[in-house]
Amino acid sequence: MLSVFVPSDFSLKKAAATDLGVLPEAAVWVDLVNPTVEEDRAVERLAGIAVPTREDMQEIEISSRLYIENSARYMTATLMCQSDTDMPRTTAVTFILTGHRLVTVRYDLPKPFALVENKLARACSPGITGEQVLMELLDAVIDRCADILERCGADIDQVSHDIFEPESQRHGHAKQYSQILIAIGRKGDLTSKVRESLVSIGRLVTFLSAIVEGVKWSKDMREQLKTMQRDVASLTDHASYLSNKITFVLDAMLGVVNLEQNNIIKLFSVMAVVLMPPTLIASVYGMNFKIMPELEWTHGYPFALVLMLIAAIVPYWIFKWKKWL
């Protein structure tokens, strides 16, 4: 799908390109979503650029993601998708600045794009340029990463509370350790993906800051780039902090599970020791020897029961006295 954005007097009109042979020259933003070969060729004729393929966008080396070709600046970043679901993923998005026109190529639907489209549709300066649209997109992407990290941090705090809640609150109901472990794993995966996205955005912003030295950008846009660099750096540090916290919570969770298992094993061990003397007494009197003094004794049976009871209570009392229970 190809969408062309042309600024009008009061708003930014979005129109799907029905005639690929005649794209408006006044377009400041051409958005390619899962483009076809015909759409790629139409944009290449309009902007005089080579639209990268999906395989090109998947390259991880910096030289293949950030470069200048025929005066056009190619910048590929990794953005978050479906972060509100249980299956978040990342996608590569290419930003191409040629002249004062922006071309974006993507094969997924990152939420910041829809936010920027709605914002520009509501209020847009008639003199808007592709550079300004790019700044809006980058700002929305960074804000989105910040929101994801804030939500992830709150969820991790809740998981931590579930693990370290008072002992009295844990009695009377079974703790769903498997669900907690799944939640920790999901938050760790989400945090790592956000950090990957922030690293790629930081490289893009640094590359953009370097190339604007020879371009006549406004002072406000240069200051906005610096602010973005600081925001990306702080968010990357926060993502690293959350990753460390998730690792700590995971270790704590495994430690709690081990303690619970040790307590269960200890309980079985104590029960085995407590029942061992009564079992020995019952075994002695269960032997089939003809001559046993207590066999003909009237009080032999209650005597054996009392003896087994005492033999069970004494080890239990010793364990309590030693504070092993």
PDB file of C-alpha atoms in Angstrom:
ATOM      1  CA  MET A   1       0.000   0.000   0.000  1.00  0.00           C
ATOM      2  CA  LEU A   2       1.257   3.432  -0.923  1.00  0.00           C
ATOM      3  CA  SER A   3       0.077   6.621   0.796  1.00  0.00           C
ATOM      4  CA  VAL A   4       1.000  10.128  -0.301  1.00  0.00           C
ATOM      5  CA  PHE A   5       0.750  13.120   2.014  1.00  0.00           C
ATOM      6  CA  VAL A   6       0.338  16.536   0.415  1.00  0.00           C
ATOM      7  CA  PRO A   7       0.101  19.638   2.626  1.00  0.00           C
ATOM      8  CA  SER A   8      -2.893  21.865   1.985  1.00  0.00           C
ATOM      9  CA  ASP A   9      -3.639  25.259   3.407  1.00  0.00           C
ATOM     10  CA  PHE A  10      -4.865  23.969   6.759  1.00  0.00           C
ATOM     11  CA  SER A  11      -4.217  20.275   7.017  1.00  0.00           C
ATOM     12  CA  LEU A  12      -2.238  17.366   5.722  1.00  0.00           C
ATOM     13  CA  LYS A  13      -4.344  15.374   3.325  1.00  0.00           C
ATOM     14  CA  LYS A  14      -3.749  11.658   3.000  1.00  0.00           C
ATOM     15  CA  ALA A  15      -4.673   9.998  -0.256  1.00  0.00           C
ATOM     16  CA  ALA A  16      -3.919   6.512  -1.464  1.00  0.00           C
ATOM     17  CA  ALA A  17      -2.040   6.654  -4.728  1.00  0.00           C
ATOM     18  CA  THR A  18      -4.471   5.218  -7.280  1.00  0.00           C
ATOM     19  CA  ASP A  19      -2.521   6.304 -10.331  1.00  0.00           C
ATOM     20  CA  LEU A  20       1.058   5.236  -9.780  1.00  0.00           C
ATOM     21  CA  GLY A  21       2.199   7.004 -12.906  1.00  0.00           C
ATOM     22  CA  VAL A  22       1.218  10.440 -11.604  1.00  0.00           C
ATOM     23  CA  LEU A  23       2.368  11.019  -8.054  1.00  0.00           C
ATOM     24  CA  PRO A  24       2.002  14.598  -6.785  1.00  0.00           C
ATOM     25  CA  GLU A  25       5.217  16.612  -6.941  1.00  0.00           C
ATOM     26  CA  ALA A  26       4.164  18.527  -3.824  1.00  0.00           C
ATOM     27  CA  ALA A  27       4.166  15.372  -1.695  1.00  0.00           C
ATOM     28  CA  VAL A  28       6.310  15.759   1.428  1.00  0.00           C
ATOM     29  CA  TRP A  29       5.804  12.239   2.782  1.00  0.00           C
ATOM     30  CA  VAL A  30       5.423   9.045   0.802  1.00  0.00           C
ATOM     31  CA  ASP A  31       4.630   6.070   3.037  1.00  0.00           C
ATOM     32  CA  LEU A  32       5.188   2.595   1.600  1.00  0.00           C
ATOM     33  CA  VAL A  33       3.556  -0.252   3.545  1.00  0.00           C
ATOM     34  CA  ASN A  34       4.234  -3.718   2.129  1.00  0.00           C
ATOM     35  CA  PRO A  35       4.927  -2.119  -1.258  1.00  0.00           C
ATOM     36  CA  THR A  36       4.521  -3.907  -4.553  1.00  0.00           C
ATOM     37  CA  VAL A  37       7.068  -3.761  -7.361  1.00  0.00           C
ATOM     38  CA  GLU A  38       4.917  -1.204  -9.218  1.00  0.00           C
ATOM     39  CA  GLU A  39       4.704   1.025  -6.148  1.00  0.00           C
ATOM     40  CA  ASP A  40       8.479   0.836  -5.659  1.00  0.00           C
ATOM     41  CA  ARG A  41       9.082   1.902  -9.246  1.00  0.00           C
ATOM     42  CA  ALA A  42       6.585   4.752  -9.031  1.00  0.00           C
ATOM     43  CA  VAL A  43       8.274   6.175  -5.934  1.00  0.00           C
ATOM     44  CA  GLU A  44      11.713   5.738  -7.495  1.00  0.00           C
ATOM     45  CA  ARG A  45      10.576   7.784 -10.511  1.00  0.00           C
ATOM     46  CA  LEU A  46       9.066  10.481  -8.298  1.00  0.00           C
ATOM     47  CA  ALA A  47      11.902  10.835  -5.773  1.00  0.00           C
ATOM     48  CA  GLY A  48      14.844   9.671  -7.877  1.00  0.00           C
ATOM     49  CA  ILE A  49      15.928   7.124  -5.293  1.00  0.00           C
ATOM     50  CA  ALA A  50      16.377   3.367  -5.042  1.00  0.00           C
ATOM     51  CA  VAL A  51      13.846   1.895  -2.634  1.00  0.00           C
ATOM     52  CA  PRO A  52      15.553  -0.814  -0.516  1.00  0.00           C
ATOM     53  CA  THR A  53      14.105  -4.301  -0.494  1.00  0.00           C
ATOM     54  CA  ARG A  54      12.969  -6.090   2.640  1.00  0.00           C
ATOM     55  CA  GLU A  55      16.153  -8.169   2.614  1.00  0.00           C
ATOM     56  CA  ASP A  56      18.266  -4.998   2.459  1.00  0.00           C
ATOM     57  CA  MET A  57      16.411  -3.590   5.452  1.00  0.00           C
ATOM     58  CA  GLN A  58      17.162  -6.690   7.511  1.00  0.00           C
ATOM     59  CA  GLU A  59      20.934  -6.145   7.302  1.00  0.00           C
ATOM     60  CA  ILE A  60      22.445  -5.486  10.711  1.00  0.00           C
ATOM     61  CA  GLU A  61      25.738  -3.806   9.788  1.00  0.00           C
ATOM     62  CA  ILE A  62      25.774  -0.037  10.206  1.00  0.00           C
ATOM     63  CA  SER A  63      27.033   0.623   6.678  1.00  0.00           C
ATOM     64  CA  SER A  64      23.912  -1.064   5.273  1.00  0.00           C
ATOM     65  CA  ARG A  65      21.527   0.797   7.564  1.00  0.00           C
ATOM     66  CA  LEU A  66      22.904   4.345   7.594  1.00  0.00           C
ATOM     67  CA  TYR A  67      24.361   5.711   4.382  1.00  0.00           C
ATOM     68  CA  ILE A  68      24.117   8.444   1.746  1.00  0.00           C
ATOM     69  CA  GLU A  69      23.511   7.593  -1.900  1.00  0.00           C
ATOM     70  CA  ASN A  70      22.908  10.117  -4.713  1.00  0.00           C
ATOM     71  CA  SER A  71      22.380  12.895  -2.128  1.00  0.00           C
ATOM     72  CA  ALA A  72      19.624  10.881  -0.452  1.00  0.00           C
ATOM     73  CA  ARG A  73      20.045   9.889   3.199  1.00  0.00           C
ATOM     74  CA  TYR A  74      19.024   6.303   3.968  1.00  0.00           C
ATOM     75  CA  MET A  75      18.323   5.476   7.631  1.00  0.00           C
ATOM     76  CA  THR A  76      16.975   2.131   8.848  1.00  0.00           C
ATOM     77  CA  ALA A  77      15.844   1.633  12.440  1.00  0.00           C
ATOM     78  CA  THR A  78      14.274  -1.209  14.403  1.00  0.00           C
ATOM     79  CA  LEU A  79      10.870  -0.270  15.822  1.00  0.00           C
ATOM     80  CA  MET A  80       8.496  -2.017  18.207  1.00  0.00           C
ATOM     81  CA  CYS A  81       5.239  -3.604  17.058  1.00  0.00           C
ATOM     82  CA  GLN A  82       2.405  -5.259  18.984  1.00  0.00           C
ATOM     83  CA  SER A  83       3.978  -4.256  22.287  1.00  0.00           C
ATOM     84  CA  ASP A  84       0.557  -4.319  24.002  1.00  0.00           C
ATOM     85  CA  THR A  85       0.078  -8.011  23.238  1.00  0.00           C
ATOM     86  CA  ASP A  86       1.689 -11.187  24.563  1.00  0.00           C
ATOM     87  CA  MET A  87       3.703 -11.507  21.340  1.00  0.00           C
ATOM     88  CA  PRO A  88       5.649  -8.252  20.847  1.00  0.00           C
ATOM     89  CA  ARG A  89       7.978  -8.067  17.887  1.00  0.00           C
ATOM     90  CA  THR A  90      10.361  -5.700  16.163  1.00  0.00           C
ATOM     91  CA  THR A  91      10.362  -4.566  12.549  1.00  0.00           C
ATOM     92  CA  ALA A  92      12.829  -2.714  10.346  1.00  0.00           C
ATOM     93  CA  VAL A  93      11.680   0.668   8.998  1.00  0.00           C
ATOM     94  CA  THR A  94      13.656   2.701   6.477  1.00  0.00           C
ATOM     95  CA  PHE A  95      13.524   6.513   6.394  1.00  0.00           C
ATOM     96  CA  ILE A  96      14.787   8.150   3.193  1.00  0.00           C
ATOM     97  CA  LEU A  97      15.339  11.894   3.038  1.00  0.00           C
ATOM     98  CA  THR A  98      15.731  13.229  -0.478  1.00  0.00           C
ATOM     99  CA  GLY A  99      15.549  16.963  -0.895  1.00  0.00           C
ATOM    100  CA  HIS A 100      12.733  18.071   1.383  1.00  0.00           C
ATOM    101  CA  ARG A 101      10.720  14.893   0.865  1.00  0.00           C
ATOM    102  CA  LEU A 102      10.522  11.916   3.207  1.00  0.00           C
ATOM    103  CA  VAL A 103       9.968   8.355   2.010  1.00  0.00           C
ATOM    104  CA  THR A 104       9.286   5.629   4.570  1.00  0.00           C
ATOM    105  CA  VAL A 105       9.374   1.907   3.806  1.00  0.00           C
ATOM    106  CA  ARG A 106       7.886  -0.561   6.274  1.00  0.00           C
ATOM    107  CA  TYR A 107       6.409  -4.039   6.371  1.00  0.00           C
ATOM    108  CA  ASP A 108       4.487  -3.741   9.614  1.00  0.00           C
ATOM    109  CA  LEU A 109       2.290  -1.236  11.439  1.00  0.00           C
ATOM    110  CA  PRO A 110       4.212   0.488  14.263  1.00  0.00           C
ATOM    111  CA  LYS A 111       1.839   2.566  16.370  1.00  0.00           C
ATOM    112  CA  PRO A 112       3.854   5.856  16.140  1.00  0.00           C
ATOM    113  CA  PHE A 113       3.065   6.099  12.421  1.00  0.00           C
ATOM    114  CA  ALA A 114      -0.680   6.110  13.056  1.00  0.00           C
ATOM    115  CA  LEU A 115      -0.236   8.668  15.852  1.00  0.00           C
ATOM    116  CA  VAL A 116       1.736  11.027  13.595  1.00  0.00           C
ATOM    117  CA  GLU A 117      -0.740  10.608  10.736  1.00  0.00           C
ATOM    118  CA  ASN A 118      -3.630  11.574  13.016  1.00  0.00           C
ATOM    119  CA  LYS A 119      -1.691  14.480  14.485  1.00  0.00           C
ATOM    120  CA  LEU A 120      -0.751  15.940  11.117  1.00  0.00           C
ATOM    121  CA  ALA A 121      -4.263  15.380   9.801  1.00  0.00           C
ATOM    122  CA  ARG A 122      -5.661  17.473  12.662  1.00  0.00           C
ATOM    123  CA  ALA A 123      -3.198  20.336  12.469  1.00  0.00           C
ATOM    124  CA  CYS A 124      -0.461  20.802   9.924  1.00  0.00           C
ATOM    125  CA  SER A 125       1.545  23.793   8.761  1.00  0.00           C
ATOM    126  CA  PRO A 126       1.217  24.398   4.990  1.00  0.00           C
ATOM    127  CA  GLY A 127       4.990  24.791   4.800  1.00  0.00           C
ATOM    128  CA  ILE A 128       5.822  21.473   6.427  1.00  0.00           C
ATOM    129  CA  THR A 129       8.791  19.570   5.004  1.00  0.00           C
ATOM    130  CA  GLY A 130       9.919  15.972   4.975  1.00  0.00           C
ATOM    131  CA  GLU A 131      12.531  16.758   7.632  1.00  0.00           C
ATOM    132  CA  GLN A 132       9.840  17.996   9.997  1.00  0.00           C
ATOM    133  CA  VAL A 133       7.724  14.907   9.377  1.00  0.00           C
ATOM    134  CA  LEU A 134      10.785  12.778  10.170  1.00  0.00           C
ATOM    135  CA  MET A 135      11.311  14.626  13.431  1.00  0.00           C
ATOM    136  CA  GLU A 136       7.663  14.060  14.352  1.00  0.00           C
ATOM    137  CA  LEU A 137       8.019  10.339  13.641  1.00  0.00           C
ATOM    138  CA  LEU A 138      11.234   9.979  15.634  1.00  0.00           C
ATOM    139  CA  ASP A 139       9.739  11.903  18.547  1.00  0.00           C
ATOM    140  CA  ALA A 140       6.675   9.645  18.524  1.00  0.00           C
ATOM    141  CA  VAL A 141       8.858   6.523  18.384  1.00  0.00           C
ATOM    142  CA  ILE A 142      10.918   7.654  21.385  1.00  0.00           C
ATOM    143  CA  ASP A 143       7.773   8.541  23.346  1.00  0.00           C
ATOM    144  CA  ARG A 144       6.356   5.121  22.537  1.00  0.00           C
ATOM    145  CA  CYS A 145       9.498   3.389  23.825  1.00  0.00           C
ATOM    146  CA  ALA A 146       9.296   5.441  27.020  1.00  0.00           C
ATOM    147  CA  ASP A 147       5.655   4.422  27.548  1.00  0.00           C
ATOM    148  CA  ILE A 148       6.504   0.755  27.032  1.00  0.00           C
ATOM    149  CA  LEU A 149       9.369   0.939  29.543  1.00  0.00           C
ATOM    150  CA  GLU A 150       7.162   2.693  32.104  1.00  0.00           C
ATOM    151  CA  ARG A 151       4.497   0.004  31.795  1.00  0.00           C
ATOM    152  CA  CYS A 152       7.115  -2.730  31.915  1.00  0.00           C
ATOM    153  CA  GLY A 153       8.646  -1.235  35.062  1.00  0.00           C
ATOM    154  CA  ALA A 154       5.246  -1.149  36.779  1.00  0.00           C
ATOM    155  CA  ASP A 155       4.587  -4.778  35.831  1.00  0.00           C
ATOM    156  CA  ILE A 156       7.996  -5.848  37.156  1.00  0.00           C
ATOM    157  CA  ASP A 157       7.266  -4.095  40.474  1.00  0.00           C
ATOM    158  CA  GLN A 158       3.991  -6.023  40.716  1.00  0.00           C
ATOM    159  CA  VAL A 159       5.781  -9.310  40.007  1.00  0.00           C
ATOM    160  CA  SER A 160       8.368  -8.444  42.652  1.00  0.00           C
ATOM    161  CA  HIS A 161       5.585  -7.766  45.156  1.00  0.00           C
ATOM    162  CA  ASP A 162       3.986 -11.131  44.357  1.00  0.00           C
ATOM    163  CA  ILE A 163       7.289 -12.867  45.073  1.00  0.00           C
ATOM    164  CA  PHE A 164       8.280 -10.997  48.235  1.00  0.00           C
ATOM    165  CA  GLU A 165       4.846 -10.576  49.802  1.00  0.00           C
ATOM    166  CA  PRO A 166       4.650 -11.290  53.561  1.00  0.00           C
ATOM    167  CA  GLU A 167       4.801 -14.932  54.582  1.00  0.00           C
ATOM    168  CA  SER A 168       1.394 -14.682  56.282  1.00  0.00           C
ATOM    169  CA  GLN A 169      -0.263 -13.795  52.978  1.00  0.00           C
ATOM    170  CA  ARG A 170       1.174 -16.856  51.279  1.00  0.00           C
ATOM    171  CA  HIS A 171      -0.535 -19.320  53.624  1.00  0.00           C
ATOM    172  CA  GLY A 172      -3.894 -20.693  52.639  1.00  0.00           C
ATOM    173  CA  HIS A 173      -3.473 -20.569  48.862  1.00  0.00           C
ATOM    174  CA  ALA A 174      -1.141 -22.077  46.319  1.00  0.00           C
ATOM    175  CA  LYS A 175       1.165 -19.636  44.580  1.00  0.00           C
ATOM    176  CA  GLN A 176       1.158 -19.811  40.805  1.00  0.00           C
ATOM    177  CA  TYR A 177       4.915 -19.878  40.345  1.00  0.00           C
ATOM    178  CA  SER A 178       4.626 -20.960  36.727  1.00  0.00           C
ATOM    179  CA  GLN A 179       2.540 -17.880  35.873  1.00  0.00           C
ATOM    180  CA  ILE A 180       5.043 -15.612  37.606  1.00  0.00           C
ATOM    181  CA  LEU A 181       7.919 -17.196  35.695  1.00  0.00           C
ATOM    182  CA  ILE A 182       6.034 -16.717  32.410  1.00  0.00           C
ATOM    183  CA  ALA A 183       5.395 -13.055  33.290  1.00  0.00           C
ATOM    184  CA  ILE A 184       9.082 -12.515  34.090  1.00  0.00           C
ATOM    185  CA  GLY A 185      10.091 -14.118  30.794  1.00  0.00           C
ATOM    186  CA  ARG A 186       7.691 -11.953  28.802  1.00  0.00           C
ATOM    187  CA  LYS A 187       8.853  -8.751  30.466  1.00  0.00           C
ATOM    188  CA  GLY A 188      12.472  -9.698  29.868  1.00  0.00           C
ATOM    189  CA  ASP A 189      11.763 -10.332  26.188  1.00  0.00           C
ATOM    190  CA  LEU A 190       9.870  -7.035  25.856  1.00  0.00           C
ATOM    191  CA  THR A 191      12.624  -5.063  27.591  1.00  0.00           C
ATOM    192  CA  SER A 192      15.332  -6.566  25.389  1.00  0.00           C
ATOM    193  CA  LYS A 193      13.342  -5.700  22.257  1.00  0.00           C
ATOM    194  CA  VAL A 194      12.821  -2.111  23.430  1.00  0.00           C
ATOM    195  CA  ARG A 195      16.529  -1.791  24.171  1.00  0.00           C
ATOM    196  CA  GLU A 196      17.352  -3.112  20.694  1.00  0.00           C
ATOM    197  CA  SER A 197      14.989  -0.521  19.214  1.00  0.00           C
ATOM    198  CA  LEU A 198      16.502   2.293  21.293  1.00  0.00           C
ATOM    199  CA  VAL A 199      20.034   1.376  20.228  1.00  0.00           C
ATOM    200  CA  SER A 200      19.068   1.523  16.544  1.00  0.00           C
ATOM    201  CA  ILE A 201      17.197   4.819  17.040  1.00  0.00           C
ATOM    202  CA  GLY A 202      20.194   6.261  18.867  1.00  0.00           C
ATOM    203  CA  ARG A 203      22.463   5.404  15.940  1.00  0.00           C
ATOM    204  CA  LEU A 204      19.962   6.948  13.535  1.00  0.00           C
ATOM    205  CA  VAL A 205      19.752  10.180  15.533  1.00  0.00           C
ATOM    206  CA  THR A 206      23.546  10.355  15.787  1.00  0.00           C
ATOM    207  CA  PHE A 207      23.849   9.842  12.011  1.00  0.00           C
ATOM    208  CA  LEU A 208      21.203  12.498  11.419  1.00  0.00           C
ATOM    209  CA  SER A 209      22.993  14.943  13.723  1.00  0.00           C
ATOM    210  CA  ALA A 210      26.225  14.421  11.783  1.00  0.00           C
ATOM    211  CA  ILE A 211      24.729  15.031   8.338  1.00  0.00           C
ATOM    212  CA  VAL A 212      22.783  18.151   9.321  1.00  0.00           C
ATOM    213  CA  GLU A 213      26.056  19.974   9.847  1.00  0.00           C
ATOM    214  CA  GLY A 214      26.179  20.586   6.105  1.00  0.00           C
ATOM    215  CA  VAL A 215      22.432  21.140   5.750  1.00  0.00           C
ATOM    216  CA  LYS A 216      20.559  24.316   6.547  1.00  0.00           C
ATOM    217  CA  TRP A 217      18.261  23.046   9.245  1.00  0.00           C
ATOM    218  CA  SER A 218      16.580  25.408  11.672  1.00  0.00           C
ATOM    219  CA  LYS A 219      17.982  25.970  15.128  1.00  0.00           C
ATOM    220  CA  ASP A 220      14.867  24.457  16.695  1.00  0.00           C
ATOM    221  CA  MET A 221      15.321  21.228  14.756  1.00  0.00           C
ATOM    222  CA  ARG A 222      18.980  21.004  15.779  1.00  0.00           C
ATOM    223  CA  GLU A 223      18.007  21.487  19.418  1.00  0.00           C
ATOM    224  CA  GLN A 224      15.302  18.855  19.005  1.00  0.00           C
ATOM    225  CA  LEU A 225      17.898  16.413  17.717  1.00  0.00           C
ATOM    226  CA  LYS A 226      20.076  17.026  20.756  1.00  0.00           C
ATOM    227  CA  THR A 227      17.089  16.492  23.026  1.00  0.00           C
ATOM    228  CA  MET A 228      16.348  13.222  21.241  1.00  0.00           C
ATOM    229  CA  GLN A 229      19.920  12.066  21.749  1.00  0.00           C
ATOM    230  CA  ARG A 230      19.664  12.734  25.486  1.00  0.00           C
ATOM    231  CA  ASP A 231      16.267  11.020  25.704  1.00  0.00           C
ATOM    232  CA  VAL A 232      17.495   7.939  23.847  1.00  0.00           C
ATOM    233  CA  ALA A 233      20.585   7.705  26.060  1.00  0.00           C
ATOM    234  CA  SER A 234      18.527   7.964  29.260  1.00  0.00           C
ATOM    235  CA  LEU A 235      15.940   5.453  28.022  1.00  0.00           C
ATOM    236  CA  THR A 236      18.687   3.019  27.025  1.00  0.00           C
ATOM    237  CA  ASP A 237      20.143   3.267  30.530  1.00  0.00           C
ATOM    238  CA  HIS A 238      16.679   2.717  31.997  1.00  0.00           C
ATOM    239  CA  ALA A 239      16.169  -0.339  29.787  1.00  0.00           C
ATOM    240  CA  SER A 240      19.489  -1.733  31.033  1.00  0.00           C
ATOM    241  CA  TYR A 241      18.375  -1.083  34.618  1.00  0.00           C
ATOM    242  CA  LEU A 242      15.107  -2.941  33.986  1.00  0.00           C
ATOM    243  CA  SER A 243      17.018  -5.848  32.438  1.00  0.00           C
ATOM    244  CA  ASN A 244      19.169  -6.109  35.564  1.00  0.00           C
ATOM    245  CA  LYS A 245      16.072  -5.900  37.756  1.00  0.00           C
ATOM    246  CA  ILE A 246      14.370  -8.653  35.770  1.00  0.00           C
ATOM    247  CA  THR A 247      17.457 -10.837  36.224  1.00  0.00           C
ATOM    248  CA  PHE A 248      17.364 -10.182  39.984  1.00  0.00           C
ATOM    249  CA  VAL A 249      13.628 -10.948  40.167  1.00  0.00           C
ATOM    250  CA  LEU A 250      14.158 -14.162  38.186  1.00  0.00           C
ATOM    251  CA  ASP A 251      16.961 -15.258  40.540  1.00  0.00           C
ATOM    252  CA  ALA A 252      14.789 -14.393  43.538  1.00  0.00           C
ATOM    253  CA  MET A 253      11.888 -16.353  42.074  1.00  0.00           C
ATOM    254  CA  LEU A 254      14.060 -19.423  41.535  1.00  0.00           C
ATOM    255  CA  GLY A 255      15.407 -19.014  45.077  1.00  0.00           C
ATOM    256  CA  VAL A 256      11.869 -18.943  46.505  1.00  0.00           C
ATOM    257  CA  VAL A 257      10.970 -22.057  44.527  1.00  0.00           C
ATOM    258  CA  ASN A 258      14.078 -23.819  45.853  1.00  0.00           C
ATOM    259  CA  LEU A 259      13.211 -22.812  49.421  1.00  0.00           C
ATOM    260  CA  GLU A 260       9.682 -24.151  49.016  1.00  0.00           C
ATOM    261  CA  GLN A 261      11.026 -27.417  47.660  1.00  0.00           C
ATOM    262  CA  ASN A 262      13.585 -27.643  50.487  1.00  0.00           C
ATOM    263  CA  ASN A 263      10.817 -27.094  53.054  1.00  0.00           C
ATOM    264  CA  ILE A 264       8.762 -29.891  51.531  1.00  0.00           C
ATOM    265  CA  ILE A 265      11.743 -32.229  51.492  1.00  0.00           C
ATOM    266  CA  LYS A 266      12.580 -31.277  55.083  1.00  0.00           C
ATOM    267  CA  LEU A 267       9.013 -32.042  56.136  1.00  0.00           C
ATOM    268  CA  PHE A 268       9.182 -35.493  54.586  1.00  0.00           C
ATOM    269  CA  SER A 269      12.568 -36.075  56.243  1.00  0.00           C
ATOM    270  CA  VAL A 270      11.231 -35.093  59.666  1.00  0.00           C
ATOM    271  CA  MET A 271       8.169 -37.301  59.245  1.00  0.00           C
ATOM    272  CA  ALA A 272      10.396 -40.208  58.275  1.00  0.00           C
ATOM    273  CA  VAL A 273      12.572 -39.708  61.402  1.00  0.00           C
ATOM    274  CA  VAL A 274       9.520 -39.288  63.678  1.00  0.00           C
ATOM    275  CA  LEU A 275       7.891 -42.470  62.393  1.00  0.00           C
ATOM    276  CA  MET A 276      11.072 -44.535  62.438  1.00  0.00           C
ATOM    277  CA  PRO A 277      11.090 -45.459  66.222  1.00  0.00           C
ATOM    278  CA  PRO A 278       7.371 -46.442  66.265  1.00  0.00           C
ATOM    279  CA  THR A 279       7.971 -48.534  63.170  1.00  0.00           C
ATOM    280  CA  LEU A 280      10.884 -50.252  64.905  1.00  0.00           C
ATOM    281  CA  ILE A 281       8.756 -51.060  67.949  1.00  0.00           C
ATOM    282  CA  ALA A 282       5.908 -52.345  65.783  1.00  0.00           C
ATOM    283  CA  SER A 283       8.402 -54.487  63.870  1.00  0.00           C
ATOM    284  CA  VAL A 284       9.789 -55.989  67.079  1.00  0.00           C
ATOM    285  CA  TYR A 285       6.379 -56.992  68.355  1.00  0.00           C
ATOM    286  CA  GLY A 286       5.347 -58.194  64.953  1.00  0.00           C
ATOM    287  CA  MET A 287       8.002 -60.944  64.947  1.00  0.00           C
ATOM    288  CA  ASN A 288       6.599 -64.481  65.118  1.00  0.00           C
ATOM    289  CA  PHE A 289       8.780 -65.900  67.904  1.00  0.00           C
ATOM    290  CA  LYS A 290       7.087 -68.360  70.263  1.00  0.00           C
ATOM    291  CA  ILE A 291       8.722 -66.990  73.411  1.00  0.00           C
ATOM    292  CA  MET A 292       8.123 -63.268  73.864  1.00  0.00           C
ATOM    293  CA  PRO A 293       7.395 -62.040  77.427  1.00  0.00           C
ATOM    294  CA  GLU A 294       4.778 -59.458  76.409  1.00  0.00           C
ATOM    295  CA  LEU A 295       2.697 -61.797  74.197  1.00  0.00           C
ATOM    296  CA  GLU A 296       0.810 -63.231  77.169  1.00  0.00           C
ATOM    297  CA  TRP A 297       0.711 -59.930  79.104  1.00  0.00           C
ATOM    298  CA  THR A 298      -2.755 -58.454  79.584  1.00  0.00           C
ATOM    299  CA  HIS A 299      -1.537 -54.878  79.183  1.00  0.00           C
ATOM    300  CA  GLY A 300       0.949 -55.666  76.400  1.00  0.00           C
ATOM    301  CA  TYR A 301      -1.097 -54.090  73.593  1.00  0.00           C
ATOM    302  CA  PRO A 302      -1.701 -50.686  75.268  1.00  0.00           C
ATOM    303  CA  PHE A 303       1.898 -50.757  76.491  1.00  0.00           C
ATOM    304  CA  ALA A 304       3.126 -51.102  72.879  1.00  0.00           C
ATOM    305  CA  LEU A 305       0.845 -48.255  71.693  1.00  0.00           C
ATOM    306  CA  VAL A 306       2.052 -45.914  74.434  1.00  0.00           C
ATOM    307  CA  LEU A 307       5.646 -46.857  73.717  1.00  0.00           C
ATOM    308  CA  MET A 308       5.223 -46.072  69.998  1.00  0.00           C
ATOM    309  CA  LEU A 309       3.545 -42.755  70.822  1.00  0.00           C
ATOM    310  CA  ILE A 310       6.389 -41.762  73.127  1.00  0.00           C
ATOM    311  CA  ALA A 311       8.934 -42.835  70.507  1.00  0.00           C
ATOM    312  CA  ALA A 312       7.246 -40.505  67.991  1.00  0.00           C
ATOM    313  CA  ILE A 313       6.875 -37.518  70.323  1.00  0.00           C
ATOM    314  CA  VAL A 314      10.464 -37.516  71.614  1.00  0.00           C
ATOM    315  CA  PRO A 315      12.142 -36.973  68.168  1.00  0.00           C
ATOM    316  CA  TYR A 316       9.567 -34.302  67.295  1.00  0.00           C
ATOM    317  CA  TRP A 317      10.244 -32.486  70.582  1.00  0.00           C
ATOM    318  CA  ILE A 318      14.018 -32.655  69.944  1.00  0.00           C
ATOM    319  CA  PHE A 319      13.549 -31.117  66.483  1.00  0.00           C
ATOM    320  CA  LYS A 320      11.481 -28.282  67.963  1.00  0.00           C
ATOM    321  CA  TRP A 321      14.019 -27.718  70.746  1.00  0.00           C
ATOM    322  CA  LYS A 322      16.854 -27.510  68.212  1.00  0.00           C
ATOM    323  CA  LYS A 323      14.686 -25.134  66.109  1.00  0.00           C
ATOM    324  CA  TRP A 324      14.991 -27.351  63.068  1.00  0.00           C
ATOM    325  CA  LEU A 325      11.252 -26.954  62.430  1.00  0.00           C
TER     326      LEU A 325
END
